[in-house]
Short mmCIF file of C-alpha atoms in Angstrom, two decimals:
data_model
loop_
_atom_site.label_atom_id
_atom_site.label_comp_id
_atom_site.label_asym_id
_atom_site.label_seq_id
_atom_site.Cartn_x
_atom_site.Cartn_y
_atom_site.Cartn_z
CA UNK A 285 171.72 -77.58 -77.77
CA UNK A 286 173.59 -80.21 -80.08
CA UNK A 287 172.48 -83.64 -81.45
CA UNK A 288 173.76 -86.65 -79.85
CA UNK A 289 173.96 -89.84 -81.53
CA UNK A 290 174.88 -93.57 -80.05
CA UNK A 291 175.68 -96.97 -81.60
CA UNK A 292 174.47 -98.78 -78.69
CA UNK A 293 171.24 -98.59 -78.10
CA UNK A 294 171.63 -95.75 -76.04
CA UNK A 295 174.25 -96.48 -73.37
CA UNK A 296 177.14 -93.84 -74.41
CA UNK A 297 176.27 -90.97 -76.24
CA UNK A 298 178.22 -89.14 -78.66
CA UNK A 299 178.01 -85.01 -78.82
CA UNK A 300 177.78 -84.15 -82.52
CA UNK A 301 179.18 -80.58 -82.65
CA UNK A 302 179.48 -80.79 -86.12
CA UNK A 303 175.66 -80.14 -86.46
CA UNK A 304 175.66 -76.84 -84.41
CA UNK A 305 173.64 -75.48 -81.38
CA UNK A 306 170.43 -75.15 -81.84
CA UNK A 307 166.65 -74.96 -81.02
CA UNK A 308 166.60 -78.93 -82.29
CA UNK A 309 162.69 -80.19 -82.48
CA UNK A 310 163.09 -83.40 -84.52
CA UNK A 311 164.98 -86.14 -86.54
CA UNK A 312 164.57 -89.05 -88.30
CA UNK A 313 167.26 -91.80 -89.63
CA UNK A 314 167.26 -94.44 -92.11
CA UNK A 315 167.14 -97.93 -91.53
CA UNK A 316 170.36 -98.78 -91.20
CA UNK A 317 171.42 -95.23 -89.06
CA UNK A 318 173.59 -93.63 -91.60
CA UNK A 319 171.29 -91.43 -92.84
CA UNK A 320 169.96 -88.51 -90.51
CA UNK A 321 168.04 -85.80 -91.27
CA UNK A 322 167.05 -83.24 -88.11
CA UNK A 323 164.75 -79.99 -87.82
CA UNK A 324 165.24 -76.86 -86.19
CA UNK A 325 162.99 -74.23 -84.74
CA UNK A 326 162.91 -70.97 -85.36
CA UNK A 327 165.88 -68.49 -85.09
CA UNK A 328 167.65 -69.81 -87.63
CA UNK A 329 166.36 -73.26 -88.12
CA UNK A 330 167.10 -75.06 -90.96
CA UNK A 331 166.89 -78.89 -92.30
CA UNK A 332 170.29 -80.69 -92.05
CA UNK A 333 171.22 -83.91 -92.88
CA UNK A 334 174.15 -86.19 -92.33
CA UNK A 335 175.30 -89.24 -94.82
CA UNK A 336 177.30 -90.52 -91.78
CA UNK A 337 175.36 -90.97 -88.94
CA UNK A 338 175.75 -87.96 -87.70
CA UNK A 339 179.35 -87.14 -87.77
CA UNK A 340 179.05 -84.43 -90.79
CA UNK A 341 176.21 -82.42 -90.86
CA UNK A 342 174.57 -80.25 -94.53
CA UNK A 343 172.31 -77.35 -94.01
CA UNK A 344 170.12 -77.60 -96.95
CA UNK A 345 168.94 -73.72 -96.27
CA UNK A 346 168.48 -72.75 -99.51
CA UNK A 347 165.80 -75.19 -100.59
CA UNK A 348 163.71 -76.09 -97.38
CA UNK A 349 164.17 -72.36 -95.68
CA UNK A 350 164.30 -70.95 -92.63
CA UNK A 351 161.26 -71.90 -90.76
CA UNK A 352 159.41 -72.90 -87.25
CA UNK A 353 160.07 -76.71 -88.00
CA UNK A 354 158.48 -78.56 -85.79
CA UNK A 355 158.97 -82.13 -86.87
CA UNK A 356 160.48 -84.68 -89.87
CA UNK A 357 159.91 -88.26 -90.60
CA UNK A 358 162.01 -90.29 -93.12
CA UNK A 359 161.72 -93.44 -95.67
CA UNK A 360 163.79 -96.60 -94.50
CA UNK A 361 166.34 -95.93 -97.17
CA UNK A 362 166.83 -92.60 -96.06
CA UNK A 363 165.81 -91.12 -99.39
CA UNK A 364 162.05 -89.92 -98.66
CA UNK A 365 161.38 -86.94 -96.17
CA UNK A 366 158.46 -85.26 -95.00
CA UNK A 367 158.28 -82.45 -92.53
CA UNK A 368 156.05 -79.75 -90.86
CA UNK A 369 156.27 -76.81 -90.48
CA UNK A 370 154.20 -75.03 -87.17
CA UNK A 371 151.79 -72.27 -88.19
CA UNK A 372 152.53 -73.15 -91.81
CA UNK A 373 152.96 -75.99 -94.91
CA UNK A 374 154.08 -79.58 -95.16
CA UNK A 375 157.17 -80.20 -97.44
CA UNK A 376 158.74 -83.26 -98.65
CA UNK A 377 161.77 -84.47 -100.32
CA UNK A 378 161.96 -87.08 -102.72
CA UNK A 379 166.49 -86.38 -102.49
CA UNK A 380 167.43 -86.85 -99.36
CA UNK A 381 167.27 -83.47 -98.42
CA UNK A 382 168.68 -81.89 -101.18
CA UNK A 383 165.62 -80.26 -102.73
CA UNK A 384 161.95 -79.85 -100.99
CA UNK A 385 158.40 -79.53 -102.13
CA UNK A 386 155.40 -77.47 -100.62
CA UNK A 387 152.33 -79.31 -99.96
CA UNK A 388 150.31 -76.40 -99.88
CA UNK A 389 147.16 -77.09 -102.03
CA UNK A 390 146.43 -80.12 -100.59
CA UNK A 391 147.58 -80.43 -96.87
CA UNK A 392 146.63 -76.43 -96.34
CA UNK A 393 148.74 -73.71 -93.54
CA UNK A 394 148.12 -75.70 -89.89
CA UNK A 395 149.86 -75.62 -86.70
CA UNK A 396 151.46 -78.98 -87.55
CA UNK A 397 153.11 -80.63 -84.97
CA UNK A 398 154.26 -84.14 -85.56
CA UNK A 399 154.37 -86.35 -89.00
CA UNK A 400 155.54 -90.17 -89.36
CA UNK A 401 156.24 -92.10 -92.66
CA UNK A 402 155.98 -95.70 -93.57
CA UNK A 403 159.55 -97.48 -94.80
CA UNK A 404 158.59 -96.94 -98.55
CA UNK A 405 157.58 -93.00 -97.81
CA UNK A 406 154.25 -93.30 -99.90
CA UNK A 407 151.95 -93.33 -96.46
CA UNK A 408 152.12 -90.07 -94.39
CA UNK A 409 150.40 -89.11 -91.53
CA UNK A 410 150.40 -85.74 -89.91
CA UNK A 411 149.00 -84.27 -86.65
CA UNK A 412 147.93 -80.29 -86.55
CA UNK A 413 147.41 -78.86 -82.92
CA UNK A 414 144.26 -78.01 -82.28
CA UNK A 415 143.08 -79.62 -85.86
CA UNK A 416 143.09 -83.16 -87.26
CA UNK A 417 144.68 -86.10 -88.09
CA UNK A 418 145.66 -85.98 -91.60
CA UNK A 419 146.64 -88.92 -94.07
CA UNK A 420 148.61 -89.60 -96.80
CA UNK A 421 149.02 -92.69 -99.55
CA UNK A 422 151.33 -90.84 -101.95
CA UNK A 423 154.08 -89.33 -100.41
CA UNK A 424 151.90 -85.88 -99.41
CA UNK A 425 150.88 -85.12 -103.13
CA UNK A 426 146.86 -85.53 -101.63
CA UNK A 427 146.04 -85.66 -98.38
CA UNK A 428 142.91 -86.50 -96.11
CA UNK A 429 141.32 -85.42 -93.16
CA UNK A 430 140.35 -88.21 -90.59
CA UNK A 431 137.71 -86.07 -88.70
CA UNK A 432 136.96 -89.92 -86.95
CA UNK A 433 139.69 -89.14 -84.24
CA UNK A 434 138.28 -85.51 -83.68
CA UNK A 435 139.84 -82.37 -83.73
CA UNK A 436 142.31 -82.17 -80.38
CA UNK A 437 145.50 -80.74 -79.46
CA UNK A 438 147.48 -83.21 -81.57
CA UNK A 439 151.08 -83.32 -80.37
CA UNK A 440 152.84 -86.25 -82.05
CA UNK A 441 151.84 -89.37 -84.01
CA UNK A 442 153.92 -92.70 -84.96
CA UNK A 443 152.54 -95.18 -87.99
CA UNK A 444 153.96 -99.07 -88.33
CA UNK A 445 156.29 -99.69 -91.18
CA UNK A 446 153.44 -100.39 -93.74
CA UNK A 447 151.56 -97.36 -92.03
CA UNK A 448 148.69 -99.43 -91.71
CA UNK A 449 148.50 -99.05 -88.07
CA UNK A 450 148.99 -94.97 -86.54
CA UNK A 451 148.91 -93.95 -82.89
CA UNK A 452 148.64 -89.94 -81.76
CA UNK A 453 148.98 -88.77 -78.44
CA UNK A 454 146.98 -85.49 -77.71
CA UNK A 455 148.75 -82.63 -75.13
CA UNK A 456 147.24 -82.78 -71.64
CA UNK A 457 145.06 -85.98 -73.19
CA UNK A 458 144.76 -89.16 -74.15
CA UNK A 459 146.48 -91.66 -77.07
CA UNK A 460 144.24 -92.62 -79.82
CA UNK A 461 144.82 -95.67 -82.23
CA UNK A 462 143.75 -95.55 -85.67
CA UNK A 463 143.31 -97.58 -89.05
CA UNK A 464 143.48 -95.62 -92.04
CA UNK A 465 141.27 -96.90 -94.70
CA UNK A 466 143.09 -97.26 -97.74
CA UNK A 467 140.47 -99.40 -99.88
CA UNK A 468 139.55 -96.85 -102.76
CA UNK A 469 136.02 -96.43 -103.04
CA UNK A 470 134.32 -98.29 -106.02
CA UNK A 471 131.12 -97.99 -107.73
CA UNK A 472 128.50 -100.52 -106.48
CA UNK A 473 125.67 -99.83 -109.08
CA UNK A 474 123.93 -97.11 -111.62
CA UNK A 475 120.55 -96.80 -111.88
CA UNK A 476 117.47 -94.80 -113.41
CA UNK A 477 113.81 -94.55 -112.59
CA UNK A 478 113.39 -94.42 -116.22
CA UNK A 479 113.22 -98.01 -118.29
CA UNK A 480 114.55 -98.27 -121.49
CA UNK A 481 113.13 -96.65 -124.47
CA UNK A 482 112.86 -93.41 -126.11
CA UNK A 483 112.33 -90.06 -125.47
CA UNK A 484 111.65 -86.89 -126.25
CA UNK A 485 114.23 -84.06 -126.86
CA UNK A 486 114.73 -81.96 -123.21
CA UNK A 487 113.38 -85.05 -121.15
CA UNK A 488 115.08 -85.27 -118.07
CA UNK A 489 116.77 -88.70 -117.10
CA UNK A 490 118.10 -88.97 -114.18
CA UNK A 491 121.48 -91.29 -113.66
CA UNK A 492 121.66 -92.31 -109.72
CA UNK A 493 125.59 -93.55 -109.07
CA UNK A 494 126.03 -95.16 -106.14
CA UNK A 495 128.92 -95.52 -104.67
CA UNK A 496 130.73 -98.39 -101.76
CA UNK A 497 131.25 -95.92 -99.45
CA UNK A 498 130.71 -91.94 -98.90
CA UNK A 499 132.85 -89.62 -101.28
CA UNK A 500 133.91 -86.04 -102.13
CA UNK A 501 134.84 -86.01 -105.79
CA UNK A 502 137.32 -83.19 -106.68
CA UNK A 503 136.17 -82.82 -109.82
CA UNK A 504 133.46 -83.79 -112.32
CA UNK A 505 132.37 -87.15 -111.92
CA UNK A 506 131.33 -88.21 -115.36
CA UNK A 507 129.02 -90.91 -116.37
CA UNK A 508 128.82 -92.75 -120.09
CA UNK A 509 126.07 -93.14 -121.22
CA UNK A 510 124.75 -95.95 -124.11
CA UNK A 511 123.04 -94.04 -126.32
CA UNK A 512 122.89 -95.89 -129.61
CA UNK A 513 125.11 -94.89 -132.63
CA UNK A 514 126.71 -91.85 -130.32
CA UNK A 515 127.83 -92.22 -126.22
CA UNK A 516 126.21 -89.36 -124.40
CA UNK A 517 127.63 -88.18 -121.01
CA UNK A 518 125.91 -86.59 -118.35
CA UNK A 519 128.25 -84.87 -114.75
CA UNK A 520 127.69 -84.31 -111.33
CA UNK A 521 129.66 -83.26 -108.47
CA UNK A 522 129.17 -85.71 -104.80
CA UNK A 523 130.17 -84.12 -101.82
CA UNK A 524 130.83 -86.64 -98.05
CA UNK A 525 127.80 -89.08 -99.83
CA UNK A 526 127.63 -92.35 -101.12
CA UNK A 527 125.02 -91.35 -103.62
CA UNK A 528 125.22 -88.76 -106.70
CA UNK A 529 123.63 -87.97 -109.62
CA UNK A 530 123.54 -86.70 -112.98
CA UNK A 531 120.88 -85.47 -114.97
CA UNK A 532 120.74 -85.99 -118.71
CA UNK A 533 118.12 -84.00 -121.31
#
């Protein structure tokens, strides 16, 4: 079918031919309704997006693709998208439309079937059928698994403006509410069961790190160490734990 657009608040309806038949799944607009930007399904589908609320229509196909899209979300100003793709990748647009970005490493290939954005675009959160709720708090460059919420048959999600608040309806199931925590986890104290002093060369010491809440580092977590004339450093790795530690000899 076609898009249809109104200008007040739903009581006539406008066919937008301009935009084409097809196998439409979702849209998002801009604040102020000028800017639209719509997914199609397969066969075809394509991103488009209109600078005129809907009366002119661009088919950005040869930077998003053709693919299954199942659903978009957009930035207040119109300038931030996100969409998802079913059986496949999130991708995001920092221009409108224009050009678009894989989030493959991070967000991984899902059945994704809904995402929402807060007005400034830098919280995302997406919902993967059968799967997960997954977060964002920089515009889908990282993104987190909420395993809180369980893994359902997500079918569409909505955040507040300030995506502090997100609710996700589940097919043939219930609505959840959720509260993303976006307080980055600090370091609440480092410790040793060794006092100070010296010691021997190839004496272990171990470092504990202990952190405000549990964490999966993505990388080395290294610790400085006061070591007289020359800092030593000892690493570990912490995976879902609120506790690590390194051991240095």
């Amino acid at each position: 079918g076609y898009i249809y657009t109104s200008t007040d608040s739903g009581g006539t309806w406008t066919t937008q031919t301009a935009s084409g038949a097809r196998y439409w799944y979702g849209i998002a607009s801009s604040a102020d309704g000028v800017k639209l930007a719509a997914a199609a399904f397969t066969y075809g589908g394509y991103i488009s997006t209109s600078v005129n609320s809907g009366v002119a229509w661009s088919t950005n196909s040869n930077s998003s693709g053709s693919r299954a899209w199942n659903s978009i979300a957009s930035s207040a100003d119109g300038v931030k998208l996100a969409a998802v793709v079913g059986n496949g990748y999130i991708y995001t647009s920092t221009d409108s439309g224009v050009t678009w970005g894989t989030q493959s490493d991070s967000s991984g290939s899902r059945d994704w079937r809904s995402i929402t954005s807060s007005s400034d675009g830098t919280k995302l959160a997406a919902v993967a059928y059968g799967g997960y709720i997954y977060t964002s708090t920089d515009s889908g460059a990282s993104w987190t698994q909420e395993t809180s919420a369980g893994s359902r048959n997500w079918q569409s999600i909505s955040s507040a403006s300030d995506g502090g608040k997100i609710a996700a309806a589940v097919d043939s199931g219930y609505i959840y509410t959720f509260t993303p925590d976006t307080t980055a986890p600090t370091i609440t104290n480092v410790s040793s069961d060794k006092t100070n002093g010296t010691y021997t060369v190839g004496e272990v010491i171990d470092i504990d790190v202990t952190f405000s809440e549990a964490v999966t580092s993505t990388g080395n977590v290294t610790v400085t160490l006061e070591t007289g004339a020359t800092d030593r450093t000892c690493t570990f790795t912490v995976t879902s734990a609120s506790t690590g530690t390194c051991n240095y000899t």
